[in-house]
Amino acid sequence: MKASELEYDLPPELIAQHPAERRDASRLLVYERATGAVRHRVFADLPEEAGAALVVVNDTRVVPARIRIERPRGEVLLVERLDGDLWEGLARPTRRLRPGRKYGPVELLEHLGEGRWRLRLTGEPAGEAPLPPYITEPLADPARYQTVYADEAGSAAAPTAGLHFTPELLSGLDVERVTLHVGLDTFRPLAVDDLDAHVLHGERYSASAWPRIAAAPRVLAVGTTTTRVLETLARGAPLEGRTDLFITPGFEFRRVDALVTNFHLPRSTLLALVMAFAGVEETRRLYRLAVEERYRFYSFGDAMLIL
């Protein structure tokens, strides 16, 4: 598949700058693969649509990973803790930064290429919420970039499909948790036109609930990160480790029966995963429909349920 096949037109005003006033008041586009039927619901209707499915969420917690630096003016985004005070991160402006230099609480140790650095951080992360660059307006409440079930800190971005859940909504569902710490693989855009040439570095996961998930008659995965964990485990991987599973059209899904996901950026690995699950032409049709119906896109936007 070519990255150019992951393009679509999106009016800029449909990029959500703020979350919905209430998490589960966001809209939900429901698509049934077996019949082609489409329904327009709100996220609070998810229990009715999910039926008896076991709902699996990613309970990672976003760290305050964006650290501003001076001289030169720029920033460091913590991507993954390596060991103790050692991290991997993205730093800019990379060409003006030097290994062995300290920039505020960050000491850059080694440039790994593509703006990635091995670094030492003094103390625990105490920066800002790492909002994506397409969100240009300030976030009044940083807690809205966390899921209500966020637990172990470790992510450089939120698993955004989970941002729609409230405690009340969860109480009406049968829920299990896995953990995947969102890192570079999830949010890095495609830099090549041939998807086969795109390299994943791997992200850490754990899934002690896998035996129950594996035995469930029907599983609804909340988000692309949860999907990657479940499909990694379905291929015999250990309950804890790293996954570099890259899901593209033609992929055989072995454990995920339904998927909740937001509307993703063009030319992204996340959109490729959705196309693998829903079908390439079907996904294009659904995205065109979402634009026509004025759904809100990306991290703080609305959601889609693929049955």
mmCIF file of C-alpha atoms in Angstrom:
data_model
loop_
_atom_site.group_PDB
_atom_site.id
_atom_site.type_symbol
_atom_site.label_atom_id
_atom_site.label_comp_id
_atom_site.label_asym_id
_atom_site.label_seq_id
_atom_site.Cartn_x
_atom_site.Cartn_y
_atom_site.Cartn_z
ATOM 1 C CA MET A 1 0.000 0.000 0.000
ATOM 2 C CA LYS A 2 1.180 3.532 -0.759
ATOM 3 C CA ALA A 3 1.038 6.364 1.773
ATOM 4 C CA SER A 4 -0.675 8.437 -0.902
ATOM 5 C CA GLU A 5 -3.650 6.047 -0.607
ATOM 6 C CA LEU A 6 -4.116 7.319 2.960
ATOM 7 C CA GLU A 7 -4.909 10.875 1.885
ATOM 8 C CA TYR A 8 -8.281 12.564 2.268
ATOM 9 C CA ASP A 9 -9.606 16.118 2.298
ATOM 10 C CA LEU A 10 -10.521 17.634 5.666
ATOM 11 C CA PRO A 11 -11.765 21.196 6.224
ATOM 12 C CA PRO A 12 -9.496 22.684 8.938
ATOM 13 C CA GLU A 13 -12.488 23.788 11.014
ATOM 14 C CA LEU A 14 -13.354 20.114 11.662
ATOM 15 C CA ILE A 15 -10.122 19.583 13.630
ATOM 16 C CA ALA A 16 -11.372 19.618 17.226
ATOM 17 C CA GLN A 17 -9.487 22.103 19.401
ATOM 18 C CA HIS A 18 -11.315 21.237 22.626
ATOM 19 C CA PRO A 19 -12.921 18.086 24.030
ATOM 20 C CA ALA A 20 -16.701 17.813 24.224
ATOM 21 C CA GLU A 21 -18.163 19.424 27.336
ATOM 22 C CA ARG A 22 -19.056 15.964 28.622
ATOM 23 C CA ARG A 23 -16.856 13.051 27.565
ATOM 24 C CA ASP A 24 -19.651 10.713 26.459
ATOM 25 C CA ALA A 25 -21.573 13.489 24.649
ATOM 26 C CA SER A 26 -19.249 13.184 21.647
ATOM 27 C CA ARG A 27 -20.820 11.774 18.503
ATOM 28 C CA LEU A 28 -20.458 8.133 17.473
ATOM 29 C CA LEU A 29 -20.598 6.967 13.867
ATOM 30 C CA VAL A 30 -21.572 3.270 13.900
ATOM 31 C CA TYR A 31 -20.705 1.075 10.910
ATOM 32 C CA GLU A 32 -21.761 -2.563 10.531
ATOM 33 C CA ARG A 33 -19.341 -4.407 8.266
ATOM 34 C CA ALA A 34 -21.730 -7.299 7.593
ATOM 35 C CA THR A 35 -24.580 -5.144 6.256
ATOM 36 C CA GLY A 36 -22.931 -1.815 5.398
ATOM 37 C CA ALA A 37 -25.439 -0.046 7.655
ATOM 38 C CA VAL A 38 -24.443 3.287 9.204
ATOM 39 C CA ARG A 39 -25.999 4.887 12.287
ATOM 40 C CA HIS A 40 -25.351 8.262 13.868
ATOM 41 C CA ARG A 41 -25.379 7.982 17.660
ATOM 42 C CA VAL A 42 -23.710 9.601 20.661
ATOM 43 C CA PHE A 43 -20.974 7.888 22.637
ATOM 44 C CA ALA A 44 -23.277 7.343 25.636
ATOM 45 C CA ASP A 45 -25.111 4.817 23.401
ATOM 46 C CA LEU A 46 -22.058 2.537 23.272
ATOM 47 C CA PRO A 47 -23.393 -0.088 25.758
ATOM 48 C CA GLU A 48 -26.450 -0.600 23.544
ATOM 49 C CA GLU A 49 -24.282 -0.973 20.439
ATOM 50 C CA ALA A 50 -21.612 -3.150 22.095
ATOM 51 C CA GLY A 51 -24.080 -5.739 23.366
ATOM 52 C CA ALA A 52 -22.378 -8.506 25.331
ATOM 53 C CA ALA A 53 -18.886 -7.857 23.960
ATOM 54 C CA LEU A 54 -15.944 -7.724 26.337
ATOM 55 C CA VAL A 55 -14.612 -4.163 26.074
ATOM 56 C CA VAL A 56 -10.822 -3.892 26.292
ATOM 57 C CA VAL A 57 -9.172 -0.545 27.052
ATOM 58 C CA ASN A 58 -5.594 0.735 27.215
ATOM 59 C CA ASP A 59 -5.014 2.079 30.747
ATOM 60 C CA THR A 60 -1.721 3.872 30.167
ATOM 61 C CA ARG A 61 -1.291 7.340 31.708
ATOM 62 C CA VAL A 62 0.189 10.278 29.798
ATOM 63 C CA VAL A 63 3.239 11.859 31.447
ATOM 64 C CA PRO A 64 3.765 15.669 31.392
ATOM 65 C CA ALA A 65 6.296 15.026 28.674
ATOM 66 C CA ARG A 66 6.733 18.349 26.854
ATOM 67 C CA ILE A 67 9.649 20.283 28.377
ATOM 68 C CA ARG A 68 10.413 23.785 27.102
ATOM 69 C CA ILE A 69 14.101 24.729 26.746
ATOM 70 C CA GLU A 70 15.915 28.032 26.275
ATOM 71 C CA ARG A 71 19.073 28.962 24.371
ATOM 72 C CA PRO A 72 18.241 27.758 21.824
ATOM 73 C CA ARG A 73 14.503 28.151 22.269
ATOM 74 C CA GLY A 74 12.877 24.804 21.648
ATOM 75 C CA GLU A 75 11.486 21.771 23.412
ATOM 76 C CA VAL A 76 12.078 18.167 24.383
ATOM 77 C CA LEU A 77 9.303 15.588 24.159
ATOM 78 C CA LEU A 78 9.928 12.587 26.403
ATOM 79 C CA VAL A 79 8.978 9.481 24.437
ATOM 80 C CA GLU A 80 10.000 6.509 26.604
ATOM 81 C CA ARG A 81 11.778 5.892 29.898
ATOM 82 C CA LEU A 82 14.733 3.578 29.253
ATOM 83 C CA ASP A 83 16.041 3.021 32.785
ATOM 84 C CA GLY A 84 15.922 5.208 35.886
ATOM 85 C CA ASP A 85 16.716 8.773 34.795
ATOM 86 C CA LEU A 86 17.536 7.743 31.201
ATOM 87 C CA TRP A 87 14.943 8.454 28.513
ATOM 88 C CA GLU A 88 14.497 8.509 24.774
ATOM 89 C CA GLY A 89 13.000 11.739 23.491
ATOM 90 C CA LEU A 90 12.521 14.044 20.563
ATOM 91 C CA ALA A 91 14.313 17.403 20.744
ATOM 92 C CA ARG A 92 14.214 20.481 18.571
ATOM 93 C CA PRO A 93 15.878 22.376 17.030
ATOM 94 C CA THR A 94 18.055 19.259 16.730
ATOM 95 C CA ARG A 95 20.674 20.888 14.465
ATOM 96 C CA ARG A 96 21.473 23.476 17.158
ATOM 97 C CA LEU A 97 21.626 21.002 20.050
ATOM 98 C CA ARG A 98 24.801 19.285 21.197
ATOM 99 C CA PRO A 99 25.391 15.970 22.999
ATOM 100 C CA GLY A 100 26.860 16.412 26.475
ATOM 101 C CA ARG A 101 25.060 19.734 26.975
ATOM 102 C CA LYS A 102 22.386 20.342 29.588
ATOM 103 C CA TYR A 103 19.228 22.243 28.709
ATOM 104 C CA GLY A 104 17.262 22.902 31.880
ATOM 105 C CA PRO A 105 16.509 19.527 33.507
ATOM 106 C CA VAL A 106 17.523 17.660 30.348
ATOM 107 C CA GLU A 107 21.057 16.479 29.492
ATOM 108 C CA LEU A 108 21.339 15.285 25.894
ATOM 109 C CA LEU A 109 23.586 12.224 25.685
ATOM 110 C CA GLU A 110 23.413 10.825 22.150
ATOM 111 C CA HIS A 111 21.649 11.771 18.929
ATOM 112 C CA LEU A 112 19.901 8.682 17.531
ATOM 113 C CA GLY A 113 18.814 10.239 14.238
ATOM 114 C CA GLU A 114 15.506 11.683 13.010
ATOM 115 C CA GLY A 115 15.426 14.115 15.946
ATOM 116 C CA ARG A 116 15.565 11.273 18.502
ATOM 117 C CA TRP A 117 17.915 11.549 21.471
ATOM 118 C CA ARG A 118 19.014 9.430 24.393
ATOM 119 C CA LEU A 119 18.923 11.784 27.367
ATOM 120 C CA ARG A 120 19.123 12.086 31.144
ATOM 121 C CA LEU A 121 16.301 13.831 33.017
ATOM 122 C CA THR A 122 16.807 15.379 36.433
ATOM 123 C CA GLY A 123 13.847 14.342 38.611
ATOM 124 C CA GLU A 124 10.481 13.136 37.364
ATOM 125 C CA PRO A 125 8.772 14.622 34.278
ATOM 126 C CA ALA A 126 7.308 18.013 35.177
ATOM 127 C CA GLY A 127 6.567 19.548 31.806
ATOM 128 C CA GLU A 128 3.310 20.205 29.978
ATOM 129 C CA ALA A 129 0.689 17.874 28.547
ATOM 130 C CA PRO A 130 2.093 16.722 25.179
ATOM 131 C CA LEU A 131 -0.773 17.912 23.003
ATOM 132 C CA PRO A 132 -0.346 17.221 19.286
ATOM 133 C CA PRO A 133 0.694 20.168 17.093
ATOM 134 C CA TYR A 134 -2.683 20.443 15.346
ATOM 135 C CA ILE A 135 -4.229 21.512 18.678
ATOM 136 C CA THR A 136 -3.278 25.169 18.759
ATOM 137 C CA GLU A 137 -5.515 26.380 21.577
ATOM 138 C CA PRO A 138 -4.667 25.888 25.277
ATOM 139 C CA LEU A 139 -6.295 23.068 27.233
ATOM 140 C CA ALA A 140 -8.110 24.441 30.277
ATOM 141 C CA ASP A 141 -8.044 21.133 32.186
ATOM 142 C CA PRO A 142 -5.043 18.817 31.569
ATOM 143 C CA ALA A 143 -7.080 15.918 32.997
ATOM 144 C CA ARG A 144 -9.137 15.940 29.796
ATOM 145 C CA TYR A 145 -6.063 14.553 27.970
ATOM 146 C CA GLN A 146 -6.195 11.490 30.257
ATOM 147 C CA THR A 147 -8.707 8.662 30.211
ATOM 148 C CA VAL A 148 -10.728 8.242 33.406
ATOM 149 C CA TYR A 149 -9.135 4.798 33.856
ATOM 150 C CA ALA A 150 -5.510 5.913 33.255
ATOM 151 C CA ASP A 151 -3.186 4.047 35.608
ATOM 152 C CA GLU A 152 0.527 3.419 34.972
ATOM 153 C CA ALA A 153 2.367 6.494 33.677
ATOM 154 C CA GLY A 154 4.399 6.023 30.534
ATOM 155 C CA SER A 155 2.775 7.525 27.429
ATOM 156 C CA ALA A 156 3.860 10.440 25.285
ATOM 157 C CA ALA A 157 0.322 10.768 23.870
ATOM 158 C CA ALA A 158 -3.159 9.799 24.982
ATOM 159 C CA PRO A 159 -4.945 6.679 23.687
ATOM 160 C CA THR A 160 -7.603 9.028 22.375
ATOM 161 C CA ALA A 161 -10.425 6.544 21.697
ATOM 162 C CA GLY A 162 -10.654 6.137 25.470
ATOM 163 C CA LEU A 163 -11.157 9.845 26.167
ATOM 164 C CA HIS A 164 -14.915 9.460 25.560
ATOM 165 C CA PHE A 165 -15.554 7.158 28.530
ATOM 166 C CA THR A 166 -17.031 8.253 31.864
ATOM 167 C CA PRO A 167 -17.153 6.173 35.070
ATOM 168 C CA GLU A 168 -20.916 5.853 34.613
ATOM 169 C CA LEU A 169 -20.526 4.563 31.065
ATOM 170 C CA LEU A 170 -17.891 2.035 32.127
ATOM 171 C CA SER A 171 -20.205 0.698 34.840
ATOM 172 C CA GLY A 172 -22.594 -0.505 32.136
ATOM 173 C CA LEU A 173 -19.917 -2.475 30.266
ATOM 174 C CA ASP A 174 -17.861 -5.610 30.831
ATOM 175 C CA VAL A 175 -14.317 -4.161 30.792
ATOM 176 C CA GLU A 176 -10.779 -5.550 30.852
ATOM 177 C CA ARG A 177 -7.531 -3.608 30.662
ATOM 178 C CA VAL A 178 -4.242 -3.908 28.844
ATOM 179 C CA THR A 179 -1.395 -1.399 28.814
ATOM 180 C CA LEU A 180 0.529 -0.030 25.858
ATOM 181 C CA HIS A 181 2.664 3.033 26.489
ATOM 182 C CA VAL A 182 2.078 5.245 23.468
ATOM 183 C CA GLY A 183 5.351 6.294 21.898
ATOM 184 C CA LEU A 184 6.922 7.156 18.594
ATOM 185 C CA ASP A 185 5.355 4.282 16.648
ATOM 186 C CA THR A 186 1.824 5.536 17.244
ATOM 187 C CA PHE A 187 2.174 9.228 16.443
ATOM 188 C CA ARG A 188 5.098 9.335 14.000
ATOM 189 C CA PRO A 189 3.816 10.221 10.496
ATOM 190 C CA LEU A 190 4.741 8.169 7.477
ATOM 191 C CA ALA A 191 7.956 9.468 5.924
ATOM 192 C CA VAL A 192 7.997 7.002 2.994
ATOM 193 C CA ASP A 193 5.451 6.393 0.256
ATOM 194 C CA ASP A 194 5.623 2.594 0.443
ATOM 195 C CA LEU A 195 4.170 1.336 3.735
ATOM 196 C CA ASP A 196 6.397 -1.755 3.550
ATOM 197 C CA ALA A 197 9.400 0.549 4.037
ATOM 198 C CA HIS A 198 8.018 2.140 7.229
ATOM 199 C CA VAL A 199 9.928 0.895 10.292
ATOM 200 C CA LEU A 200 8.402 0.612 13.778
ATOM 201 C CA HIS A 201 10.738 0.883 16.781
ATOM 202 C CA GLY A 202 8.391 -0.955 19.155
ATOM 203 C CA GLU A 203 6.274 0.118 22.140
ATOM 204 C CA ARG A 204 6.048 -1.487 25.589
ATOM 205 C CA TYR A 205 2.919 -3.403 26.551
ATOM 206 C CA SER A 206 1.595 -5.679 29.293
ATOM 207 C CA ALA A 207 -1.607 -7.712 29.448
ATOM 208 C CA SER A 208 -2.171 -9.866 32.519
ATOM 209 C CA ALA A 209 -5.884 -10.091 31.569
ATOM 210 C CA TRP A 210 -5.096 -11.894 28.317
ATOM 211 C CA PRO A 211 -6.430 -15.352 29.373
ATOM 212 C CA ARG A 212 -9.928 -13.917 29.933
ATOM 213 C CA ILE A 213 -9.698 -11.790 26.779
ATOM 214 C CA ALA A 214 -8.587 -14.787 24.716
ATOM 215 C CA ALA A 215 -11.562 -16.827 25.948
ATOM 216 C CA ALA A 216 -14.210 -14.131 25.410
ATOM 217 C CA PRO A 217 -16.839 -14.907 22.748
ATOM 218 C CA ARG A 218 -16.620 -11.359 21.394
ATOM 219 C CA VAL A 219 -14.077 -8.552 21.966
ATOM 220 C CA LEU A 220 -14.446 -4.832 21.327
ATOM 221 C CA ALA A 221 -11.066 -3.063 21.297
ATOM 222 C CA VAL A 222 -10.987 0.580 22.346
ATOM 223 C CA GLY A 223 -8.434 2.220 20.101
ATOM 224 C CA THR A 224 -5.646 1.270 17.742
ATOM 225 C CA THR A 225 -3.139 0.772 20.576
ATOM 226 C CA THR A 226 -5.381 -1.780 22.292
ATOM 227 C CA THR A 227 -5.871 -3.498 18.942
ATOM 228 C CA ARG A 228 -2.122 -3.835 18.412
ATOM 229 C CA VAL A 229 -1.675 -5.383 21.861
ATOM 230 C CA LEU A 230 -4.465 -7.920 21.357
ATOM 231 C CA GLU A 231 -3.358 -8.926 17.880
ATOM 232 C CA THR A 232 0.247 -9.214 19.098
ATOM 233 C CA LEU A 233 -0.852 -11.582 21.876
ATOM 234 C CA ALA A 234 -3.084 -13.523 19.497
ATOM 235 C CA ARG A 235 0.094 -14.419 17.606
ATOM 236 C CA GLY A 236 1.680 -16.065 20.657
ATOM 237 C CA ALA A 237 3.617 -13.142 22.146
ATOM 238 C CA PRO A 238 4.348 -13.089 25.911
ATOM 239 C CA LEU A 239 2.081 -11.205 28.326
ATOM 240 C CA GLU A 240 4.654 -8.429 28.624
ATOM 241 C CA GLY A 241 7.153 -7.076 26.135
ATOM 242 C CA ARG A 242 7.439 -4.818 23.110
ATOM 243 C CA THR A 243 5.355 -4.866 19.964
ATOM 244 C CA ASP A 244 6.312 -3.603 16.544
ATOM 245 C CA LEU A 245 3.206 -5.046 14.900
ATOM 246 C CA PHE A 246 2.266 -2.884 11.903
ATOM 247 C CA ILE A 247 -1.330 -3.494 10.809
ATOM 248 C CA THR A 248 -2.121 -2.610 7.204
ATOM 249 C CA PRO A 249 -4.824 -3.708 4.717
ATOM 250 C CA GLY A 250 -4.729 -7.456 4.168
ATOM 251 C CA PHE A 251 -4.033 -8.150 7.848
ATOM 252 C CA GLU A 252 -5.850 -11.136 9.424
ATOM 253 C CA PHE A 253 -7.500 -10.111 12.717
ATOM 254 C CA ARG A 254 -7.522 -13.009 15.161
ATOM 255 C CA ARG A 255 -8.956 -11.493 18.343
ATOM 256 C CA VAL A 256 -10.567 -8.103 17.700
ATOM 257 C CA ASP A 257 -14.214 -8.380 16.622
ATOM 258 C CA ALA A 258 -15.214 -4.706 16.924
ATOM 259 C CA LEU A 259 -13.278 -1.461 17.171
ATOM 260 C CA VAL A 260 -13.871 1.978 18.693
ATOM 261 C CA THR A 261 -11.557 4.597 17.247
ATOM 262 C CA ASN A 262 -11.340 8.323 16.578
ATOM 263 C CA PHE A 263 -10.989 9.871 13.117
ATOM 264 C CA HIS A 264 -7.284 9.866 12.283
ATOM 265 C CA LEU A 265 -4.801 12.000 10.366
ATOM 266 C CA PRO A 266 -4.124 11.371 6.687
ATOM 267 C CA ARG A 267 -0.936 9.444 5.853
ATOM 268 C CA SER A 268 -0.890 7.846 9.324
ATOM 269 C CA THR A 269 -0.316 4.263 10.452
ATOM 270 C CA LEU A 270 -3.522 4.592 12.495
ATOM 271 C CA LEU A 271 -5.633 5.206 9.408
ATOM 272 C CA ALA A 272 -3.966 2.202 7.753
ATOM 273 C CA LEU A 273 -5.082 0.046 10.714
ATOM 274 C CA VAL A 274 -8.673 1.288 10.419
ATOM 275 C CA MET A 275 -8.638 0.514 6.689
ATOM 276 C CA ALA A 276 -7.352 -2.975 7.486
ATOM 277 C CA PHE A 277 -10.293 -3.543 9.833
ATOM 278 C CA ALA A 278 -13.156 -1.829 7.979
ATOM 279 C CA GLY A 279 -11.921 -2.104 4.391
ATOM 280 C CA VAL A 280 -10.072 0.486 2.315
ATOM 281 C CA GLU A 281 -12.958 1.788 0.202
ATOM 282 C CA GLU A 282 -15.400 1.472 3.098
ATOM 283 C CA THR A 283 -13.146 3.630 5.296
ATOM 284 C CA ARG A 284 -12.831 6.260 2.581
ATOM 285 C CA ARG A 285 -16.629 6.327 2.268
ATOM 286 C CA LEU A 286 -17.065 6.631 6.047
ATOM 287 C CA TYR A 287 -14.556 9.474 6.258
ATOM 288 C CA ARG A 288 -16.291 11.339 3.437
ATOM 289 C CA LEU A 289 -19.585 10.845 5.260
ATOM 290 C CA ALA A 290 -18.062 12.068 8.531
ATOM 291 C CA VAL A 291 -16.893 15.238 6.782
ATOM 292 C CA GLU A 292 -20.315 15.765 5.209
ATOM 293 C CA GLU A 293 -22.009 15.264 8.589
ATOM 294 C CA ARG A 294 -19.548 17.655 10.267
ATOM 295 C CA TYR A 295 -18.061 15.167 12.706
ATOM 296 C CA ARG A 296 -15.114 16.495 14.716
ATOM 297 C CA PHE A 297 -11.726 14.952 13.886
ATOM 298 C CA TYR A 298 -8.523 13.839 15.649
ATOM 299 C CA SER A 299 -7.627 13.628 19.344
ATOM 300 C CA PHE A 300 -10.481 15.677 20.844
ATOM 301 C CA GLY A 301 -12.929 14.775 18.101
ATOM 302 C CA ASP A 302 -15.773 12.309 17.740
ATOM 303 C CA ALA A 303 -15.557 8.520 17.478
ATOM 304 C CA MET A 304 -16.434 5.658 15.161
ATOM 305 C CA LEU A 305 -17.578 2.157 16.147
ATOM 306 C CA ILE A 306 -16.881 -0.554 13.574
ATOM 307 C CA LEU A 307 -18.909 -3.718 14.209
#
